[in-house]
Amino acid sequence: DGGITQSPKYLFRKEGQNVTLSCEQNLNHDAMYWYRQDPGQGLRLIYYSQIVNDFQKGDIAEGYSVSREKKESFPLTVTSAQKNPTAFYLCASSILGGQSLGFFGPGTRLTVL
Amino acid sequence: AQSVTQPDIHITVSEGASLELRCNYSYGATPYLFWYVQSPGQGLQLLLKYFSGDTLVQGIKGFEAEFKRSQSSFNLRKPSVHWSDAAEYFCALYGNKLVFGAGTILRVKS
């Protein structure tokens, strides 16, 4: 079955450490997205990529970095520069043009201790 | 600029009652509009989407939404709510990127 895989589901890290969240899709979608979800704030766009080796900052990119070396993979690194990294992170994918934005991964809950 | 507003943070309805969740958007052209549902600790599931054409859109699980350009709204409705509908609902807009509202938490009382 086609879909999006995010791993791990729960992640704990010490303050000051970088951590990388995985996102893989086998839907052959060109576009991939990372969102952060905090209670009462909905989903906020961190980064998105519409083609391999290219990506754009979203609304809250500071303290995060991404790469898009393969079409199916879009890992997100939460760096030590991110002031409040504890959150639920969601990855999504779509065909270009936004007409198939129905695919989200199950999410990774990151807790920084 | 594009934005989505969901005015209601929480809504409580009785099982079997009708439901309407409000969504207002701001965008310079006709957007693509979506409603998603999220159960606790889970990813998002697409309920329905509007791209063009008929302004009344049918979705999964008995939900529907109506696009009203004059009111910049895309409200979600269901005629009879089931206890399993309790979840958080997000309205989203795609202009040049996908932007979400803050969400509405639906509680269903028996």
Short mmCIF file of C-alpha atoms in Angstrom, two decimals:
data_model
loop_
_atom_site.label_atom_id
_atom_site.label_comp_id
_atom_site.label_asym_id
_atom_site.label_seq_id
_atom_site.Cartn_x
_atom_site.Cartn_y
_atom_site.Cartn_z
CA ASP A 1 0.00 0.00 0.00
CA GLY A 2 1.17 3.52 -0.78
CA GLY A 3 1.67 5.96 2.02
CA ILE A 4 3.96 8.04 4.17
CA THR A 5 6.14 6.63 6.90
CA GLN A 6 7.49 8.71 9.75
CA SER A 7 9.87 7.37 12.29
CA PRO A 8 10.17 7.17 15.16
CA LYS A 9 6.70 7.78 16.60
CA TYR A 10 8.15 9.13 19.87
CA LEU A 11 11.54 10.75 20.24
CA PHE A 12 13.26 12.08 23.33
CA ARG A 13 16.37 14.22 23.22
CA LYS A 14 18.40 16.28 25.59
CA GLU A 15 18.46 20.02 25.21
CA GLY A 16 21.22 21.18 22.90
CA GLN A 17 21.27 18.07 20.72
CA ASN A 18 20.37 18.02 17.07
CA VAL A 19 17.83 15.38 16.07
CA THR A 20 16.67 14.15 12.66
CA LEU A 21 13.11 13.05 11.92
CA SER A 22 12.54 10.67 9.06
CA CYS A 23 9.85 10.95 6.39
CA GLU A 24 9.54 8.49 3.50
CA GLN A 25 6.80 8.24 0.88
CA ASN A 26 6.16 5.64 -1.81
CA LEU A 27 3.41 7.58 -3.56
CA ASN A 28 5.72 8.99 -6.24
CA HIS A 29 4.73 12.49 -5.16
CA ASP A 30 6.92 15.39 -6.18
CA ALA A 31 6.11 17.67 -3.27
CA MET A 32 6.79 17.03 0.39
CA TYR A 33 6.10 19.14 3.45
CA TRP A 34 6.96 19.37 7.13
CA TYR A 35 4.51 20.82 9.62
CA ARG A 36 4.75 21.47 13.31
CA GLN A 37 1.67 21.12 15.47
CA ASP A 38 1.22 22.74 18.86
CA PRO A 39 -2.02 22.75 20.87
CA GLY A 40 -4.32 25.58 19.81
CA GLN A 41 -2.08 26.69 16.94
CA GLY A 42 -3.01 24.29 14.19
CA LEU A 43 -0.32 23.18 11.79
CA ARG A 44 2.46 25.54 10.82
CA LEU A 45 4.60 24.97 7.78
CA ILE A 46 8.31 24.52 8.46
CA TYR A 47 9.77 23.60 5.05
CA TYR A 48 8.53 22.25 1.77
CA SER A 49 10.10 20.80 -1.33
CA GLN A 50 8.62 20.53 -4.79
CA ILE A 51 11.53 18.83 -6.50
CA VAL A 52 14.63 16.89 -5.59
CA ASN A 53 17.55 19.02 -4.41
CA ASP A 54 15.34 22.05 -3.89
CA PHE A 55 13.32 23.24 -0.91
CA GLN A 56 11.78 26.41 0.46
CA LYS A 57 11.30 27.83 3.92
CA GLY A 58 7.83 27.87 5.35
CA ASP A 59 6.52 30.13 8.07
CA ILE A 60 8.65 28.84 10.95
CA ALA A 61 11.91 27.58 9.41
CA GLU A 62 14.26 29.04 12.00
CA GLY A 63 16.10 26.32 13.91
CA TYR A 64 15.25 23.63 11.38
CA SER A 65 16.99 22.22 8.32
CA VAL A 66 15.97 19.76 5.60
CA SER A 67 17.41 17.93 2.64
CA ARG A 68 15.82 16.37 -0.43
CA GLU A 69 18.39 14.09 -2.01
CA LYS A 70 15.81 11.53 -3.12
CA LYS A 71 12.25 11.97 -4.30
CA GLU A 72 10.86 9.64 -1.67
CA SER A 73 12.72 11.06 1.34
CA PHE A 74 12.53 14.42 3.13
CA PRO A 75 14.27 14.30 6.52
CA LEU A 76 13.92 17.16 8.98
CA THR A 77 16.67 18.11 11.41
CA VAL A 78 15.70 19.98 14.53
CA THR A 79 18.80 21.86 15.55
CA SER A 80 19.89 23.17 18.92
CA ALA A 81 19.00 26.65 17.63
CA GLN A 82 15.30 25.82 17.77
CA LYS A 83 14.20 27.46 21.01
CA ASN A 84 11.14 25.35 21.72
CA PRO A 85 11.41 22.08 19.80
CA THR A 86 8.98 19.97 21.82
CA ALA A 87 6.03 19.42 19.48
CA PHE A 88 4.24 17.01 17.19
CA TYR A 89 5.77 16.94 13.71
CA LEU A 90 3.81 15.90 10.63
CA CYS A 91 5.10 15.11 7.19
CA ALA A 92 2.90 15.32 4.09
CA SER A 93 3.23 14.81 0.37
CA SER A 94 1.35 15.74 -2.77
CA ILE A 95 1.54 15.87 -6.54
CA LEU A 96 2.54 19.30 -7.78
CA GLY A 97 -0.25 21.85 -7.82
CA GLY A 98 -1.72 20.84 -4.50
CA GLN A 99 -4.52 18.77 -5.89
CA SER A 100 -3.72 15.72 -3.87
CA LEU A 101 -2.87 17.01 -0.44
CA GLY A 102 -4.60 14.16 1.32
CA PHE A 103 -1.57 12.26 2.46
CA PHE A 104 -0.06 12.77 5.86
CA GLY A 105 2.25 10.59 7.85
CA PRO A 106 1.32 9.43 11.37
CA GLY A 107 3.57 12.03 12.99
CA THR A 108 6.53 12.09 15.34
CA ARG A 109 6.20 13.47 18.84
CA LEU A 110 9.48 15.06 19.86
CA THR A 111 10.14 15.81 23.49
CA VAL A 112 13.24 17.70 24.50
CA LEU A 113 14.23 17.14 28.09
CA ALA B 1 -1.10 36.45 1.66
CA GLN B 2 -3.26 33.50 2.51
CA SER B 3 -4.81 32.61 5.84
CA VAL B 4 -7.47 30.42 7.38
CA THR B 5 -9.57 31.21 10.44
CA GLN B 6 -11.56 28.71 12.44
CA PRO B 7 -13.47 30.85 14.94
CA ASP B 8 -14.48 28.04 17.28
CA ILE B 9 -11.77 26.38 19.37
CA HIS B 10 -14.18 23.88 20.95
CA ILE B 11 -17.65 22.73 20.01
CA THR B 12 -19.82 20.29 21.92
CA VAL B 13 -22.84 18.63 20.33
CA SER B 14 -25.15 15.86 21.39
CA GLU B 15 -25.00 12.57 19.56
CA GLY B 16 -27.53 12.60 16.74
CA ALA B 17 -27.58 16.39 16.51
CA SER B 18 -26.45 18.30 13.46
CA LEU B 19 -23.02 19.87 13.22
CA GLU B 20 -21.53 22.89 11.51
CA LEU B 21 -17.89 23.85 11.84
CA ARG B 22 -16.95 27.26 10.56
CA CYS B 23 -14.03 28.15 8.33
CA ASN B 24 -13.17 31.51 6.81
CA TYR B 25 -10.30 32.11 4.46
CA SER B 26 -8.36 34.95 2.95
CA TYR B 27 -6.82 34.60 -0.47
CA GLY B 28 -6.68 36.76 -3.57
CA ALA B 29 -7.97 34.15 -5.98
CA THR B 30 -10.13 31.04 -5.78
CA PRO B 31 -8.26 28.67 -3.53
CA TYR B 32 -8.25 24.96 -3.14
CA LEU B 33 -9.96 24.23 0.18
CA PHE B 34 -9.79 21.17 2.39
CA TRP B 35 -11.15 19.76 5.60
CA TYR B 36 -9.11 17.28 7.61
CA VAL B 37 -9.82 15.30 10.75
CA GLN B 38 -7.29 14.25 13.34
CA SER B 39 -7.72 11.76 16.15
CA PRO B 40 -5.45 12.23 19.18
CA GLY B 41 -1.82 11.37 18.47
CA GLN B 42 -2.54 10.54 14.85
CA GLY B 43 -1.89 12.07 11.47
CA LEU B 44 -4.50 13.90 9.45
CA GLN B 45 -7.15 12.30 7.30
CA LEU B 46 -8.67 14.18 4.39
CA LEU B 47 -12.46 14.50 4.68
CA LEU B 48 -13.17 16.46 1.53
CA LYS B 49 -11.78 19.02 -0.84
CA TYR B 50 -13.00 21.81 -3.10
CA PHE B 51 -11.23 22.81 -6.28
CA SER B 52 -13.92 24.23 -8.54
CA GLY B 53 -17.42 23.56 -9.83
CA ASP B 54 -20.27 22.58 -7.55
CA THR B 55 -19.99 24.58 -4.36
CA LEU B 56 -21.45 21.79 -2.22
CA VAL B 57 -18.85 19.11 -1.74
CA GLN B 58 -19.49 15.66 -0.37
CA GLY B 59 -16.84 13.87 1.65
CA ILE B 60 -16.24 10.73 3.60
CA LYS B 61 -18.01 9.72 6.81
CA GLY B 62 -21.16 11.63 5.85
CA PHE B 63 -19.56 15.09 5.91
CA GLU B 64 -20.21 17.85 3.41
CA ALA B 65 -18.96 21.41 3.01
CA GLU B 66 -20.22 24.42 1.13
CA PHE B 67 -17.98 26.96 -0.55
CA LYS B 68 -19.38 30.48 -0.38
CA ARG B 69 -17.20 32.91 -2.26
CA SER B 70 -19.17 35.98 -1.15
CA GLN B 71 -18.54 35.10 2.48
CA SER B 72 -15.05 33.62 2.01
CA SER B 73 -16.27 30.59 3.89
CA PHE B 74 -16.05 26.83 3.62
CA ASN B 75 -18.12 25.45 6.49
CA LEU B 76 -18.22 21.75 7.29
CA ARG B 77 -21.53 20.10 8.08
CA LYS B 78 -22.93 16.77 9.14
CA PRO B 79 -26.64 16.12 9.65
CA SER B 80 -26.28 13.64 12.51
CA VAL B 81 -23.16 13.34 14.63
CA HIS B 82 -21.90 10.02 15.95
CA TRP B 83 -19.75 9.60 19.06
CA SER B 84 -16.90 8.44 16.81
CA ASP B 85 -16.80 11.89 15.18
CA ALA B 86 -15.19 13.35 18.29
CA ALA B 87 -11.82 14.62 17.08
CA GLU B 88 -10.08 17.78 15.98
CA TYR B 89 -11.00 19.25 12.62
CA PHE B 90 -8.81 21.44 10.47
CA CYS B 91 -9.71 23.62 7.55
CA ALA B 92 -6.90 24.24 5.07
CA LEU B 93 -6.28 26.37 2.02
CA TYR B 94 -3.88 25.82 -0.86
CA GLY B 95 -2.89 28.97 -2.72
CA ASN B 96 0.83 28.57 -3.33
CA LYS B 97 1.31 26.40 -0.24
CA LEU B 98 -0.93 24.54 2.17
CA VAL B 99 -2.00 26.64 5.17
CA PHE B 100 -4.09 25.39 8.06
CA GLY B 101 -6.50 26.93 10.51
CA ALA B 102 -5.94 26.50 14.24
CA GLY B 103 -8.43 23.67 14.44
CA THR B 104 -11.76 23.02 16.15
CA ILE B 105 -12.06 20.32 18.78
CA LEU B 106 -15.37 18.51 18.55
CA ARG B 107 -16.78 16.85 21.64
CA VAL B 108 -19.82 14.60 21.35
CA LYS B 109 -22.00 14.04 24.38
CA SER B 110 -24.24 11.03 24.66
#
